[in-house]
mmCIF file of C-alpha atoms and ligand atoms in Angstrom:
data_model
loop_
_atom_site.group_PDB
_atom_site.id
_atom_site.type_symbol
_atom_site.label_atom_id
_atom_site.label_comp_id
_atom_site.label_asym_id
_atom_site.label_seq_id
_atom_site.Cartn_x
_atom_site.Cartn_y
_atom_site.Cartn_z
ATOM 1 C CA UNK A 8 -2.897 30.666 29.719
ATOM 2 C CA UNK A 9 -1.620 27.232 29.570
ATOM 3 C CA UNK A 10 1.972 25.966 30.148
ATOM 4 C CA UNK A 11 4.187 26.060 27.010
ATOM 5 C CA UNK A 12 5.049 22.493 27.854
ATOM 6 C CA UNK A 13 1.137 21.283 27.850
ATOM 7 C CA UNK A 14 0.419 23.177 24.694
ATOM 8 C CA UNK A 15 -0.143 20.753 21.668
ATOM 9 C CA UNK A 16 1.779 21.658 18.391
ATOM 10 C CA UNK A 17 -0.553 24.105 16.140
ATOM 11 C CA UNK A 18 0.867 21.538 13.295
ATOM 12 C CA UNK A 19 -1.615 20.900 9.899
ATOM 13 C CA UNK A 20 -0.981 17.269 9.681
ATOM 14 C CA UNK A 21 -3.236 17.079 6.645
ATOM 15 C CA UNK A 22 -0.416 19.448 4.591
ATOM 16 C CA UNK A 23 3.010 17.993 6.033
ATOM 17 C CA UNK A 24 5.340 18.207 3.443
ATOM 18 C CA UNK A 25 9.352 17.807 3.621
ATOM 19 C CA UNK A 26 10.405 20.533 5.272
ATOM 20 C CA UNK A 27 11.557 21.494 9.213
ATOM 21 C CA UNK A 28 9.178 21.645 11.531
ATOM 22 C CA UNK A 29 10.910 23.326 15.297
ATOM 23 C CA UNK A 30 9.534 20.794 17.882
ATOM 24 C CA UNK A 31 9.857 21.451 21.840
ATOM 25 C CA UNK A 32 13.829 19.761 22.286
ATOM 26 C CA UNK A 33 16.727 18.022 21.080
ATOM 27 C CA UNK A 34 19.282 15.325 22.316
ATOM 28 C CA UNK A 35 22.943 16.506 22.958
ATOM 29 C CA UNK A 36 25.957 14.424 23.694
ATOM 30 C CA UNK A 37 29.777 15.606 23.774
ATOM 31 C CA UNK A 38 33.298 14.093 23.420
ATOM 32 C CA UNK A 39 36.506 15.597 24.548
ATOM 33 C CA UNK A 40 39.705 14.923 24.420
ATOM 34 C CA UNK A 41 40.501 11.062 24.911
ATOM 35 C CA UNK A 42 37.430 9.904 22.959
ATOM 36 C CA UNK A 43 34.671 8.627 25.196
ATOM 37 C CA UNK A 44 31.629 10.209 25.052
ATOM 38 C CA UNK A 45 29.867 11.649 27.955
ATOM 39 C CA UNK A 46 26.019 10.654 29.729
ATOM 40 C CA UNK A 47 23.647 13.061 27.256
ATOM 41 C CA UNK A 48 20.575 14.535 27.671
ATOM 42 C CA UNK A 49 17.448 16.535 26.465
ATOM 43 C CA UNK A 50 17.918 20.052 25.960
ATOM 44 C CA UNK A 51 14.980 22.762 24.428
ATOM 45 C CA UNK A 52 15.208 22.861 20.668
ATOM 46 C CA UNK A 53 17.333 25.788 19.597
ATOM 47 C CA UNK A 54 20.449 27.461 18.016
ATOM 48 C CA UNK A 55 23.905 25.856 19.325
ATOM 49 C CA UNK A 56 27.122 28.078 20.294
ATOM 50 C CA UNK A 57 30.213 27.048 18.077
ATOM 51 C CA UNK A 58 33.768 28.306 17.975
ATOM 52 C CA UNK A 59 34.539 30.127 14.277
ATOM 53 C CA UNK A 60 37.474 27.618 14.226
ATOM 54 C CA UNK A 61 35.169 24.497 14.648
ATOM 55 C CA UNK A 62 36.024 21.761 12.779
ATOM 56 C CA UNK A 63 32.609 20.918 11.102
ATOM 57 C CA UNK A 64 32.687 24.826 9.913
ATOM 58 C CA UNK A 65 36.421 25.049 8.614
ATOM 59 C CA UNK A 66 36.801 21.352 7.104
ATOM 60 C CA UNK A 67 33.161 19.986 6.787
ATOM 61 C CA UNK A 68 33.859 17.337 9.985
ATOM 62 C CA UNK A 69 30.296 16.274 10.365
ATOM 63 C CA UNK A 70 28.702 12.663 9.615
ATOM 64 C CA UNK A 71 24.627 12.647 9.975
ATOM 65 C CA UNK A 72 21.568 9.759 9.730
ATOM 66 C CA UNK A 73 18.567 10.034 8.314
ATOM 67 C CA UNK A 74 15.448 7.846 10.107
ATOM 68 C CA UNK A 75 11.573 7.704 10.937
ATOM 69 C CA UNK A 76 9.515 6.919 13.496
ATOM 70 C CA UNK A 77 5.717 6.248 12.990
ATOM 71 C CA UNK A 78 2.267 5.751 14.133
ATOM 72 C CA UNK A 79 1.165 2.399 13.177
ATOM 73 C CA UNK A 80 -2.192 0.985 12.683
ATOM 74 C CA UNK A 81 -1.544 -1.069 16.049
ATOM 75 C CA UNK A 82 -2.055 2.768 17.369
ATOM 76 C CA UNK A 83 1.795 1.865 18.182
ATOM 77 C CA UNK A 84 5.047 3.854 17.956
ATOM 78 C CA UNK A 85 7.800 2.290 16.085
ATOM 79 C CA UNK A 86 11.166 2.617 14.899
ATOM 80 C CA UNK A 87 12.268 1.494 11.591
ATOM 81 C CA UNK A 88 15.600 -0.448 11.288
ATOM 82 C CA UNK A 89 17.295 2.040 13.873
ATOM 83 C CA UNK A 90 20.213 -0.288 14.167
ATOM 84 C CA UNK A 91 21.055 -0.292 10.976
ATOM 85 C CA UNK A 92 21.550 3.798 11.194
ATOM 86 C CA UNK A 93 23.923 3.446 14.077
ATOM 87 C CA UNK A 94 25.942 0.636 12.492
ATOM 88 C CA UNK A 95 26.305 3.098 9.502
ATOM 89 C CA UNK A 96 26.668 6.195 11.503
ATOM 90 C CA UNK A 97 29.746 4.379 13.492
ATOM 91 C CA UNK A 98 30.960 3.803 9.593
ATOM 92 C CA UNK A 99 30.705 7.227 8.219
ATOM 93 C CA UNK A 100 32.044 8.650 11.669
ATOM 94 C CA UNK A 101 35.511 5.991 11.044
ATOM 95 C CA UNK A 102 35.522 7.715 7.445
ATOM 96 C CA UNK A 103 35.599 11.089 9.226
ATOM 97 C CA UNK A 104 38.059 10.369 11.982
ATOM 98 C CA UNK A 105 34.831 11.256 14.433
ATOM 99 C CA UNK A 106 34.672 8.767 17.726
ATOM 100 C CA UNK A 107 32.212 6.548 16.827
ATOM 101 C CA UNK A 108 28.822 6.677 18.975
ATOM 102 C CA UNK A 109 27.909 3.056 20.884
ATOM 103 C CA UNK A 110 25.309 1.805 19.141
ATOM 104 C CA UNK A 111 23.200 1.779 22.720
ATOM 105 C CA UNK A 112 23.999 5.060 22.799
ATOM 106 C CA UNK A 113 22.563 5.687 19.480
ATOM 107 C CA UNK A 114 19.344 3.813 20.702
ATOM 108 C CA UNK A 115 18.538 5.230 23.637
ATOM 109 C CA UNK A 116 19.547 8.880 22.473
ATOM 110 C CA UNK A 117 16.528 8.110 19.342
ATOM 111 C CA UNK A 118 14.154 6.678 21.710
ATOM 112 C CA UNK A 119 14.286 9.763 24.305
ATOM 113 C CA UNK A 120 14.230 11.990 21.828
ATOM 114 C CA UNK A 121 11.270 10.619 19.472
ATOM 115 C CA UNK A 122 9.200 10.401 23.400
ATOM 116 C CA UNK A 123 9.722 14.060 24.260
ATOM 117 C CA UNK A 124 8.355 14.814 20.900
ATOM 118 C CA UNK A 125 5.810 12.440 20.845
ATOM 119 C CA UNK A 126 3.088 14.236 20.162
ATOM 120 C CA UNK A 127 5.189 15.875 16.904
ATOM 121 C CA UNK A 128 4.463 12.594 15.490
ATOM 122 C CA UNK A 129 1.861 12.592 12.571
ATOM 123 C CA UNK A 130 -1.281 10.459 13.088
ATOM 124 C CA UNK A 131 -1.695 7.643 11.236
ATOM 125 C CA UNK A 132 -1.057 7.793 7.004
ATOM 126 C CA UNK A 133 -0.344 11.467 7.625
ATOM 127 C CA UNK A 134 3.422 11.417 7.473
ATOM 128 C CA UNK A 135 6.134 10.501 9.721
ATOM 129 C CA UNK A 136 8.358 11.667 12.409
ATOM 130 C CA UNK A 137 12.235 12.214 10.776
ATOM 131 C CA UNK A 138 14.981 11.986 13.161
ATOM 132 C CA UNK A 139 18.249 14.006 12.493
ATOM 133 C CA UNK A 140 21.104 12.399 13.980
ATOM 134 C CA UNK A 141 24.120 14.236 13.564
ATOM 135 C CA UNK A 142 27.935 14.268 14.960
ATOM 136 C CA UNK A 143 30.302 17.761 14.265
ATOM 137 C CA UNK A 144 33.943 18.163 14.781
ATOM 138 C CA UNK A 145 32.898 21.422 17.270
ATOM 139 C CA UNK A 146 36.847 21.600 18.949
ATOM 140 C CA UNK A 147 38.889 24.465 17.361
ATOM 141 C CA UNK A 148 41.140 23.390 14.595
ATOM 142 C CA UNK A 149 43.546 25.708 12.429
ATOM 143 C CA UNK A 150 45.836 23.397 11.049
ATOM 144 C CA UNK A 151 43.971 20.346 8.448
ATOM 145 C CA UNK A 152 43.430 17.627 11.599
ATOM 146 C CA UNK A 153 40.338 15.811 13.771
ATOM 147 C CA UNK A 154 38.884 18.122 15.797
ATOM 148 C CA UNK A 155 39.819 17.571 19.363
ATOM 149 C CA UNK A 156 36.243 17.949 20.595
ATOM 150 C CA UNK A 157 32.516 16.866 19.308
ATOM 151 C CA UNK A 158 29.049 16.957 19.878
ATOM 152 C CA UNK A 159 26.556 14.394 18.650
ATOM 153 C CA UNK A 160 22.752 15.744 18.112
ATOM 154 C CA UNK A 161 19.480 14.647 17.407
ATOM 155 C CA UNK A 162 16.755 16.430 16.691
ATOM 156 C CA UNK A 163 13.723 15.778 15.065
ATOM 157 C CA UNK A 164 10.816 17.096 13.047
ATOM 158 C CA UNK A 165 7.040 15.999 11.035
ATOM 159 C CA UNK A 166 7.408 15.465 7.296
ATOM 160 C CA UNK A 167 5.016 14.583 4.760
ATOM 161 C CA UNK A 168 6.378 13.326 1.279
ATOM 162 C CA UNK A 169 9.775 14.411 -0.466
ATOM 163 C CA UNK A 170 8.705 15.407 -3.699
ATOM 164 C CA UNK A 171 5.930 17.489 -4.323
ATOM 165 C CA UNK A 172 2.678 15.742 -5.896
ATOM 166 C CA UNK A 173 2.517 13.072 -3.269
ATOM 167 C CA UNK A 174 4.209 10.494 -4.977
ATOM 168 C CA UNK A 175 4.722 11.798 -8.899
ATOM 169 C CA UNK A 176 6.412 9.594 -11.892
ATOM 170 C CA UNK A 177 9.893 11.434 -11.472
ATOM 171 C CA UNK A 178 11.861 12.663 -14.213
ATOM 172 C CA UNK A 179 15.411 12.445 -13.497
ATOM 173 C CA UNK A 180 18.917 13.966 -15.519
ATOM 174 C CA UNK A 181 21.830 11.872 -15.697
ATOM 175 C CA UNK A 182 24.545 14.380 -15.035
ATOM 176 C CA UNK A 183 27.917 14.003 -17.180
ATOM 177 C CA UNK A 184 29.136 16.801 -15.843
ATOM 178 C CA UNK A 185 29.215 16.395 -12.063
ATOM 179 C CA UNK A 186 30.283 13.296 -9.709
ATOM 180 C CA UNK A 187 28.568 12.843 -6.725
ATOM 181 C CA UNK A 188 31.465 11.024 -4.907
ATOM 182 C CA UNK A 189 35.411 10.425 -6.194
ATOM 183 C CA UNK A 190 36.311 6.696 -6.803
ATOM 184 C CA UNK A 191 37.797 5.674 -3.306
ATOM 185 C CA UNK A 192 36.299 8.966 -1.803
ATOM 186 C CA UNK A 193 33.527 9.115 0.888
ATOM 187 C CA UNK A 194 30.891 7.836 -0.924
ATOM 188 C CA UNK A 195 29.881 5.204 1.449
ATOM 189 C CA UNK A 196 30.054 7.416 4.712
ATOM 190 C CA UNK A 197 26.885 10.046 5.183
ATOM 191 C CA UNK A 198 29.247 12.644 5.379
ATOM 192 C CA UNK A 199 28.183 16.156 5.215
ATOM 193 C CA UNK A 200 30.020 17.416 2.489
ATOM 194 C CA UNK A 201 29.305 14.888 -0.116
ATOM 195 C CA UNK A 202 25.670 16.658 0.230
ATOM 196 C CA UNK A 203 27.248 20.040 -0.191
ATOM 197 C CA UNK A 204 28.729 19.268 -3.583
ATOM 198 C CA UNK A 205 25.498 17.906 -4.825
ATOM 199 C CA UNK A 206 23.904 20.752 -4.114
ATOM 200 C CA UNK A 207 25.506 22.381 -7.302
ATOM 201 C CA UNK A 208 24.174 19.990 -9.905
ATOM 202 C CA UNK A 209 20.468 19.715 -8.348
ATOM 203 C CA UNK A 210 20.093 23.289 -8.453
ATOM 204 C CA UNK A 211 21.163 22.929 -12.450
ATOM 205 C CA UNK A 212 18.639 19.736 -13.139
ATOM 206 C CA UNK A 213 15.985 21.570 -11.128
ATOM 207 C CA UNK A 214 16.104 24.600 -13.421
ATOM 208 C CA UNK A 215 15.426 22.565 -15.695
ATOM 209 C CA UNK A 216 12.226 21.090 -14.391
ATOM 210 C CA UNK A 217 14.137 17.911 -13.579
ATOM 211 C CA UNK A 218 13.117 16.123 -10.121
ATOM 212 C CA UNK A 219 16.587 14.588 -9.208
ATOM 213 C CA UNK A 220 20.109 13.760 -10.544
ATOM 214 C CA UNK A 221 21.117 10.495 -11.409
ATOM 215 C CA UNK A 222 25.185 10.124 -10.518
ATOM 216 C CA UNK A 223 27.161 8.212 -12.622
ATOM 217 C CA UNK A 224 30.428 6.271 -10.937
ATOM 218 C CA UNK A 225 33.382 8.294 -11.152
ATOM 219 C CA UNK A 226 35.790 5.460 -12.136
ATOM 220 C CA UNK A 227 33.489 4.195 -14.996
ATOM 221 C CA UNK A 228 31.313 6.760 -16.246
ATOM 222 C CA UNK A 229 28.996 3.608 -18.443
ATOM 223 C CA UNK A 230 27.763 2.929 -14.769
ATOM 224 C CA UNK A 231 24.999 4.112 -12.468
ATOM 225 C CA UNK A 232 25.424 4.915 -9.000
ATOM 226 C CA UNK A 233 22.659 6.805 -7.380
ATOM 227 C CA UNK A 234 20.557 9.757 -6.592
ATOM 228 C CA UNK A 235 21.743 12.685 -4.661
ATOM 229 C CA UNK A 236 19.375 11.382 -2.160
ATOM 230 C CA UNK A 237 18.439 7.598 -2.857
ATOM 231 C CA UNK A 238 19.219 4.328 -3.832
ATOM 232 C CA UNK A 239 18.071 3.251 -7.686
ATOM 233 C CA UNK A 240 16.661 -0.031 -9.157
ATOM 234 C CA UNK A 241 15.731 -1.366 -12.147
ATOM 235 C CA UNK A 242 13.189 -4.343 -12.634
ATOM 236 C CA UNK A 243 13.874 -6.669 -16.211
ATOM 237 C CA UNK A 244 11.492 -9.372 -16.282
ATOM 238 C CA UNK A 245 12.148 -11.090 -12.877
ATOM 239 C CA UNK A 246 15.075 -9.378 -12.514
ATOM 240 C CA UNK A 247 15.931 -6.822 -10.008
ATOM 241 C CA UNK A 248 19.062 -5.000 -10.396
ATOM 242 C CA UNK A 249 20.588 -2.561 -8.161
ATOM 243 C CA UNK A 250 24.304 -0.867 -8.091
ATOM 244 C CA UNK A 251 26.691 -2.823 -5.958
ATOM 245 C CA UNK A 252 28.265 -1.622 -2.691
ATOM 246 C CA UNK A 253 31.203 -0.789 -4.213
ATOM 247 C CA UNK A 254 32.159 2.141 -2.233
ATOM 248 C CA UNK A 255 31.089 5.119 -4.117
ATOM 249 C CA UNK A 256 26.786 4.490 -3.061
ATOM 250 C CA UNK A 257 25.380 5.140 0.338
ATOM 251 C CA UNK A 258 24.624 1.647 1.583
ATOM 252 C CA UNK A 259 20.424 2.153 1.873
ATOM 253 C CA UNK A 260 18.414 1.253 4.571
ATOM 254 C CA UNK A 261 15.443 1.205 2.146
ATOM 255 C CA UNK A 262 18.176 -0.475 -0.426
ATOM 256 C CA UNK A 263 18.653 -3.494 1.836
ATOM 257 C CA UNK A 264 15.068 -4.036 2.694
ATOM 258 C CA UNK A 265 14.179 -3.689 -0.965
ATOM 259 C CA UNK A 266 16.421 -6.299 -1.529
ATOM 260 C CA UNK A 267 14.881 -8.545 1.313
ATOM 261 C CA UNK A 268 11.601 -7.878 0.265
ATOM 262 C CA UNK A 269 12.182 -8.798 -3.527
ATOM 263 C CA UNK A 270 13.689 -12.242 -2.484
ATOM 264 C CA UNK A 271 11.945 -13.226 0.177
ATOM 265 C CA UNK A 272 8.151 -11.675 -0.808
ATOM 266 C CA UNK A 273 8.329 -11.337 -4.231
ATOM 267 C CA UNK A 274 10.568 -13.981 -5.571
ATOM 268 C CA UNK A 275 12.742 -11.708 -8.097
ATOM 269 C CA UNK A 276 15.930 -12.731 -9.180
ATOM 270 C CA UNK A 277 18.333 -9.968 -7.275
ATOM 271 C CA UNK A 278 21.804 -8.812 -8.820
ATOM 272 C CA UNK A 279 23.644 -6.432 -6.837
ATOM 273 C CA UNK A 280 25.614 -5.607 -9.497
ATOM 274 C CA UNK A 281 27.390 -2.889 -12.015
ATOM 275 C CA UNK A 282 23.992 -1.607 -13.722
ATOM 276 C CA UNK A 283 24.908 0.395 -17.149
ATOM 277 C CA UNK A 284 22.796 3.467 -18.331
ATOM 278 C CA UNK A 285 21.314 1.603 -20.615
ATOM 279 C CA UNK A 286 19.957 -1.016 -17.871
ATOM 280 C CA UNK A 287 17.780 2.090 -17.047
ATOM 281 C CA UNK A 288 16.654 3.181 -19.902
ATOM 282 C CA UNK A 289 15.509 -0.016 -21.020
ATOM 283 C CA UNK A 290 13.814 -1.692 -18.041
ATOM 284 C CA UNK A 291 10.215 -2.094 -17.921
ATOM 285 C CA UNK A 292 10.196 -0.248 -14.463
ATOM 286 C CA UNK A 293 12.831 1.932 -12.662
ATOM 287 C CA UNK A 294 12.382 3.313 -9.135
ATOM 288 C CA UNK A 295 14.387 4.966 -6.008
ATOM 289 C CA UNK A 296 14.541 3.903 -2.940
ATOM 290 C CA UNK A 297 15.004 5.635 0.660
ATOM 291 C CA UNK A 298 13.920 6.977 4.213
ATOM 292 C CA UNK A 299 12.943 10.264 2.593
ATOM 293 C CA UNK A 300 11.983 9.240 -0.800
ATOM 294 C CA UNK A 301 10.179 5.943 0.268
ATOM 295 C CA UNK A 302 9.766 4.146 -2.589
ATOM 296 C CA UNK A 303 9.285 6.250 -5.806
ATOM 297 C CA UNK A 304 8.722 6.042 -9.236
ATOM 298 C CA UNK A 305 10.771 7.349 -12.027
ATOM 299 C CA UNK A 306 8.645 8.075 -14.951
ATOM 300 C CA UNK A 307 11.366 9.689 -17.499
ATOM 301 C CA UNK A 308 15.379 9.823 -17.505
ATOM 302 C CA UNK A 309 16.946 12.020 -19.559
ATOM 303 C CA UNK A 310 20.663 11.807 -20.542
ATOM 304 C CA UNK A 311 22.303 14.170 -22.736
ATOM 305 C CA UNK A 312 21.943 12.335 -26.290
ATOM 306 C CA UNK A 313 18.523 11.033 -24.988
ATOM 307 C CA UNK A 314 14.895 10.871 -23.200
ATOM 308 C CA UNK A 315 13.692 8.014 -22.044
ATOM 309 C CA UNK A 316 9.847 7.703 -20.923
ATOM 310 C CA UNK A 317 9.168 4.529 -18.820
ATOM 311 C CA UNK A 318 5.963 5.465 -17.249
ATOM 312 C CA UNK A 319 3.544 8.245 -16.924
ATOM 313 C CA UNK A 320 1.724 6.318 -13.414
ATOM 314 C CA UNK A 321 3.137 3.837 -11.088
ATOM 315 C CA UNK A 322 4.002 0.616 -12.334
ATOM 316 C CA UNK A 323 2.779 -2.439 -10.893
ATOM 317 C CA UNK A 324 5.790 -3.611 -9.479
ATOM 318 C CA UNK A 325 6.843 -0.402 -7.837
ATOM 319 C CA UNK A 326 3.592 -0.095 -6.325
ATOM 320 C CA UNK A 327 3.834 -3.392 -4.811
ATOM 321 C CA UNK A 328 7.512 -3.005 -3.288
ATOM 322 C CA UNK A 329 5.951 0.577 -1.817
ATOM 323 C CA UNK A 330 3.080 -1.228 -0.682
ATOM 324 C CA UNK A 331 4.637 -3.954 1.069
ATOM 325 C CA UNK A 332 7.398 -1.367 2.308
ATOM 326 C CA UNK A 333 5.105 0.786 3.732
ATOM 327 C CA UNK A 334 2.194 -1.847 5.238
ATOM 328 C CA UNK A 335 5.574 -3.191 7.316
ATOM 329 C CA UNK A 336 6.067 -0.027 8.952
ATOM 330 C CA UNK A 337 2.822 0.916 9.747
ATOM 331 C CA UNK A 338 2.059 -2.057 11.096
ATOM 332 C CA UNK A 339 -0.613 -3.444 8.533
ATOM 333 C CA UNK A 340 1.358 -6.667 7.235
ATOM 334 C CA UNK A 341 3.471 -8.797 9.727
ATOM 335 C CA UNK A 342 6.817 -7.971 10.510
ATOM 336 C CA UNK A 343 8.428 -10.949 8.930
ATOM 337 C CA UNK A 344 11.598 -9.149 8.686
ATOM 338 C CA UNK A 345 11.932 -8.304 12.572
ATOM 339 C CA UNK A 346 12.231 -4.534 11.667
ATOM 340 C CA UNK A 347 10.040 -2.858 13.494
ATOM 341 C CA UNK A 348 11.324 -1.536 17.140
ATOM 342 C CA UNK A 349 8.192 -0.528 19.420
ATOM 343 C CA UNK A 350 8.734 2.329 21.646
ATOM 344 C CA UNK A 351 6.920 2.531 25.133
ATOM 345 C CA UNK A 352 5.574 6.023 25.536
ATOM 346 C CA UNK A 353 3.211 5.352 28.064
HETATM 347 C C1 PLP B 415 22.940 9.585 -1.257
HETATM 348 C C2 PLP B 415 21.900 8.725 -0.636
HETATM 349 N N1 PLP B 415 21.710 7.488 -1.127
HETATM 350 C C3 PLP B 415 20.797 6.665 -0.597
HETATM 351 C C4 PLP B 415 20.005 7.057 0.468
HETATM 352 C C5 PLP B 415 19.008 6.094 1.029
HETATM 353 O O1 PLP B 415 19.431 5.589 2.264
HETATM 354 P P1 PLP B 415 18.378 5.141 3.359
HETATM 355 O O2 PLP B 415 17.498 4.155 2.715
HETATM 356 O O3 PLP B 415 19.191 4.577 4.459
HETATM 357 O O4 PLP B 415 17.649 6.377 3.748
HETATM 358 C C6 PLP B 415 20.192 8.324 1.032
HETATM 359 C C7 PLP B 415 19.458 8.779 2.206
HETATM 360 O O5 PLP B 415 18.345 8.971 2.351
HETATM 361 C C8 PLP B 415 21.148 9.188 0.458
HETATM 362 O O6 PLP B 415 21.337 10.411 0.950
#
């Protein structure tokens, strides 16, 4: 029989889809009392022990990333724009009271954990590694306070495309009934719990054979903020218009190199801006953005007075921004942008 640690994954890379895939371990790092966090290391993939009175469990203490690595073309592994993730993870954690990780923590924590799974990552065009960063509030607390205690994970696992149908023309419900985020709330942080109560409303639109909510901004309800899971933009002409970081939107990864891409490759005109309902349902493409989502088309949006088709297949635009997006990562177009971080698993 051979070793368990010699074994390669039984994984069907040609039907990867969005979903979690157990691979052999998992980083794990703890704070205590007084704030610094301690050396951490590589432990077997599994179930964690937690006190009942755990902060995370009782008052939803938890921050979280969302990242890929890949198999490029170079027959390279890379990371995309990790530094970007532990710049905002050290944001959401502030939001949270949670000690914020060093961002060479961060780093090396991704890198040793996306080697010891190397072989978890899809071949070429077949998908991507995700990496699950997360940080919990794990000391007891009773009374509403930080946790005195926490433990930062990552784990990983292979994933194919978000949405089923590869990459469909979504159709999307503007929700009047449910905010994703309050005005001054923790829209901005990747907190845990703003995914909880979004849960809700996606159930709702996904009864009714809707892909994904569109969130309107809490403060004024005439304006746009986001997915429950990605940025949104809106192409006019030359014009590329995306909601401003205002507070209540998760500042993208994908967003921001959206945004570099449409200057500096395609020449659009970029507004980051307040972008009304009707922006959407009268531009001559719309699309979302992010690490799961890629870059996506959405065909229809329907609001509650109205239904708005834009497309039935990609438009040309979006399939240039995904093009360009994804030929970056895997290493098929130059790195202009200095995004791509190279890991050494030899
Ligand atoms: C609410 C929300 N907005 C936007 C994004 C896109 O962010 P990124 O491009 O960093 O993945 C995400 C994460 O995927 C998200 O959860």
């Amino acid at each position: 029989m051979k070793d368990i640690d010699v074994m390669e994954p039984q994984i069907d890379w040609d039907n990867l889809t969005f979903s979690h895939t157990p691979t052999r371990s998992m980083y794990r790092a703890t704070c205590d009392e007084g704030g610094e966090w301690q050396e951490g290391s590589i432990i077997p993939f599994g179930n964690i022990e937690l006190s009942p009175v755990a902060g995370v469990l009782n008052y939803g203490q938890g921050v979280f990333e969302g990242m890929k690595a890949f198999r490029t073309a170079k027959d390279r592994t890379i990371l995309f724009r990790p530094e970007m993730n532990a710049k905002r993870l050290q944001s959401s954690a502030k939001r949270l009271c949670i000690p914020p990780i060093p961002e060479e923590m961060f780093l090396e924590a991704v890198e040793q954990i996306v080697k010891d799974n190397a072989d978890y990552i899809p071949p070429l065009d077949k998908g991507s590694l995700y990496i699950r960063p997360v940080i919990w509030g794990t000391g007891p607390v009773l009374g509403v306070k930080p946790s005195r205690s926490y433990t930062f994970i990552v784990y990983v696992s292979p994933v194919g495309h978000y949405f089923q149908g590869e990459i469909p023309c979504l159709h999307i419900k503007v929700t009047n009934f449910y905010h994703r985020v309050a005005h001054k709330g923790t829209g901005a942080a990747k907190a845990i719990g703003n995914y909880a109560a979004s849960l809700y409303p996606l159930k709702l639109a996904k009864e009714h054979g809707f892909n994904e909510v569109m969130y309107l901004n809490a403060q004024n309800e005439n304006l746009v903020d986001e997915l429950g899971a990605a940025n949104v933009f809106t192409l006019k002409g030359d014009t590329l218009l995306t909601p401003g970081l205002s507070g209540s939107i998760l500042p993208g990864v994908t967003r921001d190199s959206t945004i570099q891409i449409a200057r500096e490759i395609l020449g659009l005109d970029v507004k980051e801006t307040d972008v009304t309902v009707d922006d959407f349902l009268t531009a001559d493409e719309v699309f979302c953005a992010g690490t799961a989502v890629v870059i996506c088309p959405i065909g229809r949006i329907t609001t509650d007075d109205d239904s708005v088709e834009l497309c039935t297949e990609m438009g040309p635009m979006t399939a240039n921004f995904r093009k360009i997006l994804k030929d970056i990562q895997l290493e098929r177009r130059e790195d202009v942008f200095d995004w791509l971080r190279p890991l050494d698993l030899y």
